[in-house]
Amino acid sequence: MTQTDGYLLDNQQTEAGQRFDAFATLFDPTTFRHIERFGIGSGWRCWEVGAGGTSVVSWLAKKVGPTGRVVATDIDTSWADPAARPPVEVQVHDVGAEEPPGEGFDLVHARLVLVHVPDRERALRSMVKALRLGGRLLVEDADPALQPLLCPDEHGPEQQLANRLRQGFRKLLAERGADLSYGRKLPRLLREAGLREVEADAYFPVTSTACADLESATVRQIRDQLVTAGIATNEDIDRHLANVASGSMDLATAPMISAWGRK
């Protein structure tokens, strides 16, 4: 992520770890599938941007082996620090404001990061700059505007409440500078950045235990902001959390769009 007092989902909160676990369950298979297709192997040099937790970093470390290098950066590295042993280096870094932590990378990857970065254009330039000629960039970001509902099948009051809270969450994100339609722009932005062989796809979980875990952690994390903004009452939030815990609703995420290209 990038350093900003306006960032809604602070890594310092306990719920951040629960969110990272849910993201890993939901999205790691998609991320790993793409990186495997690039031919990752021993000796690769990788930069994991906005690392968050350890799941992707640890997987990359196993793939590149002792002769490789994995640089994991974030503005708050507290959740990534446990992975800091060779070949992994963990660094505090703001991708939207600082020069890249080196050049000549075979792979640069960012997942669910740039949508929150105020200077997304600079961040993307930095990531491309860090690649070696022929290196691969993989950027994966959500597009909440493409699918704005938590419950696409809005058939009762529980789903209506869930979607109202999701609308409020999106409003808070937008007020803090998040681009809620960023995911769909990625293929064009990668081409404009000079990358070749640009492709993209999307993954859209419709219902799973991890979707419910993610929703519960997110709502608990932003509870005070929802109440302060007048979006929901504490009673609304308690009722929604109970509905989520019941397992009776189909909860979706925004589509995660993965876009990749070669320098």
Short mmCIF file of C-alpha atoms in Angstrom, two decimals:
data_model
loop_
_atom_site.label_atom_id
_atom_site.label_comp_id
_atom_site.label_asym_id
_atom_site.label_seq_id
_atom_site.Cartn_x
_atom_site.Cartn_y
_atom_site.Cartn_z
CA MET A 1 0.00 0.00 0.00
CA THR A 2 0.98 3.63 -0.06
CA GLN A 3 1.40 5.85 2.95
CA THR A 4 -1.65 8.04 3.47
CA ASP A 5 -3.57 9.13 6.53
CA GLY A 6 -6.72 8.45 4.52
CA TYR A 7 -6.15 4.74 4.04
CA LEU A 8 -9.31 3.05 5.25
CA LEU A 9 -7.98 -0.45 6.03
CA ASP A 10 -5.09 0.05 8.44
CA ASN A 11 -2.64 -2.86 8.70
CA GLN A 12 -2.19 -2.12 12.41
CA GLN A 13 -5.60 -3.56 13.25
CA THR A 14 -6.05 -7.22 14.18
CA GLU A 15 -8.64 -7.65 11.43
CA ALA A 16 -5.97 -6.91 8.81
CA GLY A 17 -4.43 -10.33 9.39
CA GLN A 18 -7.83 -11.97 9.02
CA ARG A 19 -8.35 -10.12 5.76
CA PHE A 20 -4.94 -11.24 4.47
CA ASP A 21 -5.81 -14.86 5.32
CA ALA A 22 -9.09 -14.56 3.41
CA PHE A 23 -7.35 -12.97 0.42
CA ALA A 24 -4.85 -15.81 0.39
CA THR A 25 -7.60 -18.43 0.36
CA LEU A 26 -9.60 -16.61 -2.30
CA PHE A 27 -6.91 -15.34 -4.65
CA ASP A 28 -3.61 -17.22 -4.18
CA PRO A 29 -4.58 -19.99 -6.62
CA THR A 30 -5.24 -17.42 -9.36
CA THR A 31 -2.04 -15.50 -8.62
CA PHE A 32 0.10 -18.63 -8.52
CA ARG A 33 -1.42 -19.95 -11.75
CA HIS A 34 -0.41 -16.81 -13.61
CA ILE A 35 3.12 -16.72 -12.19
CA GLU A 36 3.63 -20.42 -12.96
CA ARG A 37 2.76 -19.66 -16.59
CA PHE A 38 5.60 -17.13 -16.68
CA GLY A 39 8.03 -19.98 -16.00
CA ILE A 40 9.24 -18.87 -12.58
CA GLY A 41 12.16 -20.92 -11.33
CA SER A 42 15.44 -21.02 -9.44
CA GLY A 43 17.40 -17.79 -9.43
CA TRP A 44 14.52 -15.47 -10.32
CA ARG A 45 14.53 -11.97 -8.82
CA CYS A 46 11.05 -10.91 -7.69
CA TRP A 47 9.54 -7.76 -6.20
CA GLU A 48 6.29 -8.26 -4.28
CA VAL A 49 4.68 -4.81 -4.00
CA GLY A 50 2.39 -4.11 -1.05
CA ALA A 51 3.06 -7.57 0.28
CA GLY A 52 0.60 -7.49 3.17
CA GLY A 53 0.88 -11.01 4.58
CA THR A 54 3.30 -13.84 3.86
CA SER A 55 1.44 -16.26 1.58
CA VAL A 56 2.65 -14.95 -1.80
CA VAL A 57 6.10 -14.03 -0.51
CA SER A 58 6.68 -17.48 0.98
CA TRP A 59 5.50 -19.19 -2.19
CA LEU A 60 7.81 -17.05 -4.32
CA ALA A 61 10.73 -17.88 -2.01
CA LYS A 62 10.21 -21.60 -2.54
CA LYS A 63 10.07 -21.11 -6.30
CA VAL A 64 13.22 -19.01 -6.64
CA GLY A 65 15.26 -21.00 -4.13
CA PRO A 66 18.49 -19.98 -2.41
CA THR A 67 19.96 -18.48 -5.58
CA GLY A 68 16.96 -16.20 -6.11
CA ARG A 69 15.79 -13.01 -4.48
CA VAL A 70 12.36 -11.88 -3.25
CA VAL A 71 11.98 -8.25 -2.17
CA ALA A 72 8.73 -7.75 -0.24
CA THR A 73 7.73 -4.13 0.33
CA ASP A 74 4.88 -2.35 2.10
CA ILE A 75 4.34 0.84 4.05
CA ASP A 76 3.67 -1.37 7.08
CA THR A 77 5.63 -4.62 7.04
CA SER A 78 4.42 -5.99 10.38
CA TRP A 79 2.48 -8.84 8.72
CA ALA A 80 5.24 -9.66 6.20
CA ASP A 81 8.16 -9.53 8.64
CA PRO A 82 7.88 -13.23 9.65
CA ALA A 83 8.95 -14.16 6.10
CA ALA A 84 12.17 -12.11 6.32
CA ARG A 85 14.82 -14.77 5.85
CA PRO A 86 16.88 -15.59 2.74
CA PRO A 87 15.99 -15.30 -0.06
CA VAL A 88 13.33 -12.87 1.23
CA GLU A 89 14.14 -9.24 2.05
CA VAL A 90 11.35 -7.20 3.68
CA GLN A 91 11.53 -3.41 3.26
CA VAL A 92 9.34 -0.49 4.30
CA HIS A 93 8.58 1.26 1.01
CA ASP A 94 5.94 3.50 -0.57
CA VAL A 95 5.48 2.44 -4.20
CA GLY A 96 3.59 5.62 -5.03
CA ALA A 97 6.23 8.00 -3.72
CA GLU A 98 9.66 6.33 -3.75
CA GLU A 99 12.05 4.92 -6.30
CA PRO A 100 11.87 1.13 -6.75
CA PRO A 101 14.01 -1.00 -4.39
CA GLY A 102 16.30 -2.06 -7.19
CA GLU A 103 16.12 -2.93 -10.89
CA GLY A 104 16.60 -5.99 -13.05
CA PHE A 105 13.66 -7.94 -11.58
CA ASP A 106 12.36 -10.94 -13.51
CA LEU A 107 8.93 -10.49 -11.92
CA VAL A 108 7.11 -7.60 -10.30
CA HIS A 109 3.73 -8.37 -8.75
CA ALA A 110 1.10 -6.30 -6.93
CA ARG A 111 -2.27 -7.61 -5.76
CA LEU A 112 -5.09 -5.42 -4.45
CA VAL A 113 -2.63 -2.56 -3.98
CA LEU A 114 -2.78 0.08 -6.71
CA VAL A 115 -6.53 0.70 -6.38
CA HIS A 116 -5.68 2.38 -3.05
CA VAL A 117 -2.56 4.29 -4.16
CA PRO A 118 -3.12 8.03 -4.73
CA ASP A 119 -0.38 8.29 -7.38
CA ARG A 120 -1.18 5.09 -9.24
CA GLU A 121 0.50 6.35 -12.42
CA ARG A 122 3.83 6.88 -10.68
CA ALA A 123 3.54 3.51 -8.92
CA LEU A 124 3.00 1.71 -12.22
CA ARG A 125 5.93 3.50 -13.85
CA SER A 126 8.12 2.51 -10.92
CA MET A 127 7.13 -1.14 -11.24
CA VAL A 128 7.86 -1.18 -14.99
CA LYS A 129 11.19 0.59 -14.42
CA ALA A 130 12.21 -2.13 -11.97
CA LEU A 131 11.86 -4.92 -14.56
CA ARG A 132 14.70 -6.27 -16.63
CA LEU A 133 14.18 -6.35 -20.38
CA GLY A 134 11.89 -9.31 -20.93
CA GLY A 135 10.73 -9.33 -17.31
CA ARG A 136 7.08 -9.81 -16.38
CA LEU A 137 4.68 -7.50 -14.58
CA LEU A 138 1.53 -8.94 -13.00
CA VAL A 139 -0.95 -6.45 -11.53
CA GLU A 140 -4.14 -7.74 -9.92
CA ASP A 141 -6.78 -5.34 -8.67
CA ALA A 142 -10.42 -5.29 -7.79
CA ASP A 143 -13.09 -3.50 -9.78
CA PRO A 144 -15.90 -2.82 -7.26
CA ALA A 145 -17.79 -0.65 -9.74
CA LEU A 146 -18.03 -3.59 -12.14
CA GLN A 147 -19.87 -5.67 -9.53
CA PRO A 148 -20.91 -3.46 -6.60
CA LEU A 149 -23.03 -5.91 -4.60
CA LEU A 150 -22.11 -8.09 -1.66
CA CYS A 151 -25.22 -10.19 -2.33
CA PRO A 152 -25.91 -10.38 -6.08
CA ASP A 153 -29.05 -12.38 -5.24
CA GLU A 154 -30.81 -9.69 -3.21
CA HIS A 155 -33.93 -11.62 -2.23
CA GLY A 156 -34.57 -10.58 1.37
CA PRO A 157 -33.95 -8.00 4.09
CA GLU A 158 -30.66 -9.62 5.13
CA GLN A 159 -29.26 -9.23 1.63
CA GLN A 160 -30.63 -5.69 1.36
CA LEU A 161 -28.85 -4.71 4.57
CA ALA A 162 -25.65 -6.36 3.34
CA ASN A 163 -25.76 -4.45 0.07
CA ARG A 164 -26.48 -1.16 1.84
CA LEU A 165 -23.39 -1.63 4.00
CA ARG A 166 -21.33 -2.59 0.96
CA GLN A 167 -22.48 0.59 -0.78
CA GLY A 168 -21.35 2.54 2.28
CA PHE A 169 -17.98 0.78 2.25
CA ARG A 170 -17.50 1.74 -1.39
CA LYS A 171 -18.41 5.34 -0.57
CA LEU A 172 -15.77 5.47 2.17
CA LEU A 173 -13.16 4.00 -0.19
CA ALA A 174 -13.95 6.54 -2.91
CA GLU A 175 -13.76 9.43 -0.44
CA ARG A 176 -10.23 8.31 0.40
CA GLY A 177 -9.14 8.29 -3.23
CA ALA A 178 -9.65 4.65 -4.24
CA ASP A 179 -10.44 4.15 -7.93
CA LEU A 180 -13.38 1.74 -7.85
CA SER A 181 -13.15 1.04 -11.59
CA TYR A 182 -9.39 0.60 -11.72
CA GLY A 183 -9.29 -3.12 -12.45
CA ARG A 184 -10.83 -2.82 -15.92
CA LYS A 185 -8.23 -0.19 -16.91
CA LEU A 186 -5.22 -2.41 -16.26
CA PRO A 187 -4.76 -3.89 -19.76
CA ARG A 188 -4.76 -0.44 -21.36
CA LEU A 189 -2.49 1.01 -18.68
CA LEU A 190 0.04 -1.80 -19.10
CA ARG A 191 0.12 -1.24 -22.87
CA GLU A 192 0.50 2.52 -22.38
CA ALA A 193 3.40 1.79 -20.01
CA GLY A 194 5.18 0.11 -22.91
CA LEU A 195 4.63 -3.55 -22.03
CA ARG A 196 4.21 -6.20 -24.72
CA GLU A 197 2.08 -9.33 -24.89
CA VAL A 198 -0.51 -7.82 -22.54
CA GLU A 199 -3.34 -10.12 -21.46
CA ALA A 200 -5.90 -10.12 -18.65
CA ASP A 201 -8.58 -12.22 -17.02
CA ALA A 202 -10.84 -11.98 -13.98
CA TYR A 203 -11.78 -14.11 -10.99
CA PHE A 204 -15.14 -13.53 -9.31
CA PRO A 205 -15.94 -15.54 -6.16
CA VAL A 206 -19.71 -15.69 -5.68
CA THR A 207 -19.90 -17.54 -2.37
CA SER A 208 -17.45 -19.27 -0.05
CA THR A 209 -16.42 -19.42 3.58
CA ALA A 210 -13.50 -17.12 2.77
CA CYS A 211 -15.91 -14.52 1.33
CA ALA A 212 -17.80 -14.57 4.63
CA ASP A 213 -14.56 -14.35 6.64
CA LEU A 214 -13.42 -11.40 4.54
CA GLU A 215 -16.73 -9.58 4.97
CA SER A 216 -16.81 -10.11 8.72
CA ALA A 217 -13.24 -8.87 9.19
CA THR A 218 -13.78 -5.87 6.89
CA VAL A 219 -16.96 -4.71 8.60
CA ARG A 220 -15.42 -5.05 12.05
CA GLN A 221 -12.40 -3.09 10.85
CA ILE A 222 -14.41 -0.16 9.45
CA ARG A 223 -17.26 -0.28 11.96
CA ASP A 224 -16.47 3.09 13.54
CA GLN A 225 -16.20 4.81 10.16
CA LEU A 226 -19.54 3.38 9.02
CA VAL A 227 -21.24 4.67 12.17
CA THR A 228 -19.51 8.05 12.17
CA ALA A 229 -20.47 8.64 8.52
CA GLY A 230 -24.11 7.86 9.30
CA ILE A 231 -24.10 4.89 6.91
CA ALA A 232 -25.21 2.40 9.55
CA THR A 233 -25.99 2.13 13.24
CA ASN A 234 -24.24 -0.21 15.64
CA GLU A 235 -27.44 -2.24 15.67
CA ASP A 236 -27.37 -2.53 11.86
CA ILE A 237 -23.79 -3.75 12.01
CA ASP A 238 -24.46 -6.25 14.78
CA ARG A 239 -27.40 -7.65 12.80
CA HIS A 240 -25.32 -7.90 9.63
CA LEU A 241 -22.44 -9.64 11.38
CA ALA A 242 -24.90 -12.14 12.85
CA ASN A 243 -26.39 -12.72 9.40
CA VAL A 244 -22.92 -13.34 7.98
CA ALA A 245 -22.06 -15.73 10.82
CA SER A 246 -25.24 -17.72 10.21
CA GLY A 247 -23.93 -18.89 6.83
CA SER A 248 -27.32 -18.34 5.22
CA MET A 249 -26.25 -15.71 2.68
CA ASP A 250 -24.29 -15.98 -0.55
CA LEU A 251 -21.58 -13.33 -0.26
CA ALA A 252 -19.51 -12.26 -3.26
CA THR A 253 -16.41 -10.12 -3.75
CA ALA A 254 -15.69 -7.59 -6.43
CA PRO A 255 -14.05 -9.21 -9.47
CA MET A 256 -10.27 -9.33 -9.22
CA ILE A 257 -8.82 -8.51 -12.63
CA SER A 258 -5.35 -9.84 -13.35
CA ALA A 259 -3.36 -8.15 -16.10
CA TRP A 260 0.16 -9.04 -17.19
CA GLY A 261 2.72 -8.10 -19.79
CA ARG A 262 6.39 -8.30 -20.71
CA LYS A 263 8.89 -5.42 -20.77
#
